JSON list of C-alpha atoms in Angstrom, two decimals:
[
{"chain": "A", "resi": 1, "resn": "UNK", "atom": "CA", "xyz": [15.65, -38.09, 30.38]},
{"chain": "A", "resi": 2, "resn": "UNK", "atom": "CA", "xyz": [16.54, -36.40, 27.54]},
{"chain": "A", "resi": 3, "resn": "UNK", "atom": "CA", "xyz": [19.21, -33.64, 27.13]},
{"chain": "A", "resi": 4, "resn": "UNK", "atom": "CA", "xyz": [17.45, -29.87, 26.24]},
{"chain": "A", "resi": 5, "resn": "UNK", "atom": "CA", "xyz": [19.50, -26.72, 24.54]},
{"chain": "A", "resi": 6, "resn": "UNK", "atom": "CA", "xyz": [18.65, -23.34, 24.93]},
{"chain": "A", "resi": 7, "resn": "UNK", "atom": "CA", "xyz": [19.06, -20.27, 22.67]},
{"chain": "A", "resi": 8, "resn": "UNK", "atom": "CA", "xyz": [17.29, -17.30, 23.02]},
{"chain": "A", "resi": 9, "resn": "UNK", "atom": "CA", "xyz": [17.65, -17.19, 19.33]},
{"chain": "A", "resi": 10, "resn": "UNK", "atom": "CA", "xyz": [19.45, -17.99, 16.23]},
{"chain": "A", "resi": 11, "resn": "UNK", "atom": "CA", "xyz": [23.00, -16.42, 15.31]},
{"chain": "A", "resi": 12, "resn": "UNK", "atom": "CA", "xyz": [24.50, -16.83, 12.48]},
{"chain": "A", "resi": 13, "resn": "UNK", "atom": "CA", "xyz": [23.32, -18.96, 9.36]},
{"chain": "A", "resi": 14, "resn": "UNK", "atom": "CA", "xyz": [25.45, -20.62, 6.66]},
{"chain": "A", "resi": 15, "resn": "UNK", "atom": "CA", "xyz": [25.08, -22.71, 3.69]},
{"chain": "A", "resi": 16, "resn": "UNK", "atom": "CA", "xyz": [28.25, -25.01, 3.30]},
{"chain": "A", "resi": 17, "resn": "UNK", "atom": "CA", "xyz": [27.70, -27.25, 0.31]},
{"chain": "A", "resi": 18, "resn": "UNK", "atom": "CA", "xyz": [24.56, -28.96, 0.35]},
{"chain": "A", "resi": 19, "resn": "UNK", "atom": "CA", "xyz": [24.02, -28.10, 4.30]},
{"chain": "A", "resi": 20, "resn": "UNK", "atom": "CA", "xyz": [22.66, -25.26, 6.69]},
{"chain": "A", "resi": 21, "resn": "UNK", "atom": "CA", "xyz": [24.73, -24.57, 9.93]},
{"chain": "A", "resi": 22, "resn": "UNK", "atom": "CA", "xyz": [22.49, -22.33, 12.42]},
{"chain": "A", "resi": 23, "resn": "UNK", "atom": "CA", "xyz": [24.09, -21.55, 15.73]},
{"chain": "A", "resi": 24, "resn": "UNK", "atom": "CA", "xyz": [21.98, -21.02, 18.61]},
{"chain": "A", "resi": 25, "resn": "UNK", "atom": "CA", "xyz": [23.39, -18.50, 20.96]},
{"chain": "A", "resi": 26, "resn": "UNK", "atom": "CA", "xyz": [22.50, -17.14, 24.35]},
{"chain": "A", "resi": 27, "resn": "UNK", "atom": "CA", "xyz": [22.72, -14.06, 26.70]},
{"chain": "A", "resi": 28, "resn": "UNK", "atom": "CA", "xyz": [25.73, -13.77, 28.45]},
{"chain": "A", "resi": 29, "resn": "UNK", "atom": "CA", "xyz": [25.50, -14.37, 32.31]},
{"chain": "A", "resi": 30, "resn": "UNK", "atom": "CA", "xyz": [28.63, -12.51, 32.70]},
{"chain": "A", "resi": 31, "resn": "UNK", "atom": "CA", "xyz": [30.01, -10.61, 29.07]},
{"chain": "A", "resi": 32, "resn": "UNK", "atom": "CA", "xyz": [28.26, -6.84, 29.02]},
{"chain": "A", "resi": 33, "resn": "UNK", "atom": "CA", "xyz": [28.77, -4.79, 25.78]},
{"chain": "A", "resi": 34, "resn": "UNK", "atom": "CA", "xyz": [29.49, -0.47, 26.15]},
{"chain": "A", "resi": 35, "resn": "UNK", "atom": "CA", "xyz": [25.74, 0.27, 26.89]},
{"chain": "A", "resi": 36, "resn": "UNK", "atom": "CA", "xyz": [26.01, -2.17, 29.70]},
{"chain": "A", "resi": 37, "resn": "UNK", "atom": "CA", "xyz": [24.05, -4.77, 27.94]},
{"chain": "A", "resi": 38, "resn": "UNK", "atom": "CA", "xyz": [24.79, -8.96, 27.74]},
{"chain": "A", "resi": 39, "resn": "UNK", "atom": "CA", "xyz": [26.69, -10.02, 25.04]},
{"chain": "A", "resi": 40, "resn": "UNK", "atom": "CA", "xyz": [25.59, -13.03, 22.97]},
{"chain": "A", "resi": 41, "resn": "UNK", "atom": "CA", "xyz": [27.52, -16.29, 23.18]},
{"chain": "A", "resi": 42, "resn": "UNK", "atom": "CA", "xyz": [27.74, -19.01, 20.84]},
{"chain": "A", "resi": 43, "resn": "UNK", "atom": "CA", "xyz": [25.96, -22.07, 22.70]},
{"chain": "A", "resi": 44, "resn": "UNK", "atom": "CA", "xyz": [25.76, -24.63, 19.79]},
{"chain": "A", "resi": 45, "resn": "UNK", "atom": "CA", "xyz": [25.07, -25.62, 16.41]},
{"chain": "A", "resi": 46, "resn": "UNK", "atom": "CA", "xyz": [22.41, -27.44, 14.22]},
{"chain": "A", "resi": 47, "resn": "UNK", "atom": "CA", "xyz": [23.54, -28.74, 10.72]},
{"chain": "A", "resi": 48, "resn": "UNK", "atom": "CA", "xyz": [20.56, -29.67, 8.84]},
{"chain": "A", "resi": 49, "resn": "UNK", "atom": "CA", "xyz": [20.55, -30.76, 5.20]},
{"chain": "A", "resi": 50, "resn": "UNK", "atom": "CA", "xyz": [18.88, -28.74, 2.89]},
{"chain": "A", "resi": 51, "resn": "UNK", "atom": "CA", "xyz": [15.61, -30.84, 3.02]},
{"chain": "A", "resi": 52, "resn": "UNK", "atom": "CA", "xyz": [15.69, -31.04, 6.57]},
{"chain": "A", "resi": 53, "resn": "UNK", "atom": "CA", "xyz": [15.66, -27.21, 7.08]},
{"chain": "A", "resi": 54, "resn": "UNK", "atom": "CA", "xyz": [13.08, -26.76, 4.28]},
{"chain": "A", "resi": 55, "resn": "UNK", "atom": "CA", "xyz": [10.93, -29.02, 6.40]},
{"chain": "A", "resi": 56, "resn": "UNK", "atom": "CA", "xyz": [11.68, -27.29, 9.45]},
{"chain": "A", "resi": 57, "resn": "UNK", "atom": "CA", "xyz": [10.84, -23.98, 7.69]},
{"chain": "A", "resi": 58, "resn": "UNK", "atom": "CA", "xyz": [7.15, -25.26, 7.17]},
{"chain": "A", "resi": 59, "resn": "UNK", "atom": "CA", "xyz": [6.79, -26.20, 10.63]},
{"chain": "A", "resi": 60, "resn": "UNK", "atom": "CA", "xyz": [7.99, -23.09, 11.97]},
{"chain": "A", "resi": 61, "resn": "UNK", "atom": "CA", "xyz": [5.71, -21.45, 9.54]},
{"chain": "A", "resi": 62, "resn": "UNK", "atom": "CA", "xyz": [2.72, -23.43, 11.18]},
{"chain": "A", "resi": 63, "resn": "UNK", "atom": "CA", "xyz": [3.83, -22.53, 14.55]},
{"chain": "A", "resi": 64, "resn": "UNK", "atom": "CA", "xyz": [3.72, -18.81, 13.73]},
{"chain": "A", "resi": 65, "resn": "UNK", "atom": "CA", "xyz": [0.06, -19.02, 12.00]},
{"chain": "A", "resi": 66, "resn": "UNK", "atom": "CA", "xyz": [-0.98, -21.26, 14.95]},
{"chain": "A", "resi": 67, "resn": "UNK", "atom": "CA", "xyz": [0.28, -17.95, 17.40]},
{"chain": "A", "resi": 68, "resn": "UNK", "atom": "CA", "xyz": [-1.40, -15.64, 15.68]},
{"chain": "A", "resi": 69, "resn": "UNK", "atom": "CA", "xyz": [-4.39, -17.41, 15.32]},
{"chain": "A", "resi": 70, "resn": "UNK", "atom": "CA", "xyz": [-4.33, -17.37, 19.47]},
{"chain": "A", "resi": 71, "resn": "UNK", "atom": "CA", "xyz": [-3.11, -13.99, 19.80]},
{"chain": "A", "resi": 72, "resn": "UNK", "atom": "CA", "xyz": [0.14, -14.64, 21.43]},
{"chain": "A", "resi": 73, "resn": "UNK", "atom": "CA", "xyz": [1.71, -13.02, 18.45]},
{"chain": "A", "resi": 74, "resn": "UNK", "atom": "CA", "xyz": [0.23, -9.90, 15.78]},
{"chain": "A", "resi": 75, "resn": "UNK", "atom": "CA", "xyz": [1.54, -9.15, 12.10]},
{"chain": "A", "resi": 76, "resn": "UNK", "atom": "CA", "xyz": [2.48, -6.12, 10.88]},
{"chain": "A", "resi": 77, "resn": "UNK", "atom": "CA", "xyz": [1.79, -5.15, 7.37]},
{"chain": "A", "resi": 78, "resn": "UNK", "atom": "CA", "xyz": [4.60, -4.90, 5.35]},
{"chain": "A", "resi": 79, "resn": "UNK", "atom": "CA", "xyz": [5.77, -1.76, 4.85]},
{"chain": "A", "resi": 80, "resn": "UNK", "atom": "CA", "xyz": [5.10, 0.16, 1.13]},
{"chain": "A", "resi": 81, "resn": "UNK", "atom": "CA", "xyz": [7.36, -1.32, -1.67]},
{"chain": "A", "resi": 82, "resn": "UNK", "atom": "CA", "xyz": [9.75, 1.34, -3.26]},
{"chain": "A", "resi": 83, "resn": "UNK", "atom": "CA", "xyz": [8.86, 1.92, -6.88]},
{"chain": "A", "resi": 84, "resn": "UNK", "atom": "CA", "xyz": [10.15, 0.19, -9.32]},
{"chain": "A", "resi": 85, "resn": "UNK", "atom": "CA", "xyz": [10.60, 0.92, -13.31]},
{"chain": "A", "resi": 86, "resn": "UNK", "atom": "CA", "xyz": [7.21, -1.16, -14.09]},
{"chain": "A", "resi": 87, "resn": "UNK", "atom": "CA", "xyz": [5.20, 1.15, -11.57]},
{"chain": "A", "resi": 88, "resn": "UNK", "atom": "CA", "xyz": [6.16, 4.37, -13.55]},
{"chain": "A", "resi": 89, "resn": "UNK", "atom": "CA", "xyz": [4.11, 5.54, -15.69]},
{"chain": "A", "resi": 90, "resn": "UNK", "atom": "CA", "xyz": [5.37, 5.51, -19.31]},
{"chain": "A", "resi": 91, "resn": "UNK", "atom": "CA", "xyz": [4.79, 8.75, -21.14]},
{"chain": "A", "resi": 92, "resn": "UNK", "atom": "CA", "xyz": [2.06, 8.90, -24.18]},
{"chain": "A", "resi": 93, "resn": "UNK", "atom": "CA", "xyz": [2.49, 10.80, -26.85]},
{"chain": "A", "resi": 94, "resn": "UNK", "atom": "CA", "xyz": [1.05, 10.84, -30.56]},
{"chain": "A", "resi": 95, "resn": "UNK", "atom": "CA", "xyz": [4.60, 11.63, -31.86]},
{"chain": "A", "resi": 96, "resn": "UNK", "atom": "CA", "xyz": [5.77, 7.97, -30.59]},
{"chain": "A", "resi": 97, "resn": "UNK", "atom": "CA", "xyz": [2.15, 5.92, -31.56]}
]
């Protein structure tokens, strides 16, 4: 049998040199923050080269298509962008042709 982790999500991701660190990190069965709810705790950490997390990226990314697809998981749309300088109209006049 093989050993499993779990994380109820990631924590914290870092780039050190030409690796990613992710730790994983759980619900505390014990630790309670002010509003009375569980504190996360560090569980453990995956250091993946950059390759290797690139490649775990795309899977993920199939994963997510692959729930949405079976409607275990719905997109929003992303929200309106802000303006930016190239959206604004530039004023025309015959003084500046």
């Amino acid at each position: 049998m093989s050993a499993e982790v779990f994380a109820d999500r990631f924590g914290d991701m870092t780039v050190t040199g030409t690796t990613i660190r992710i730790d994983l990190v759980s619900q505390s069965p014990t630790v309670r923050d002010d509003a009375g709810q569980p504190v996360m705790e560090f569980r453990q950490r995956v250091v993946l080269p950059i390759e290797g997390f690139l490649r775990s990226q795309e899977m993920m990314q199939r994963m997510l298509d692959l729930l949405v697809r079976q409607g275990l998981v719905t997109r929003e749309a992303a929200p309106a962008a802000a303006a930016t300088v190239a959206d604004v109209p530039v004023p025309t006049s015959p003084n500046f042709a």
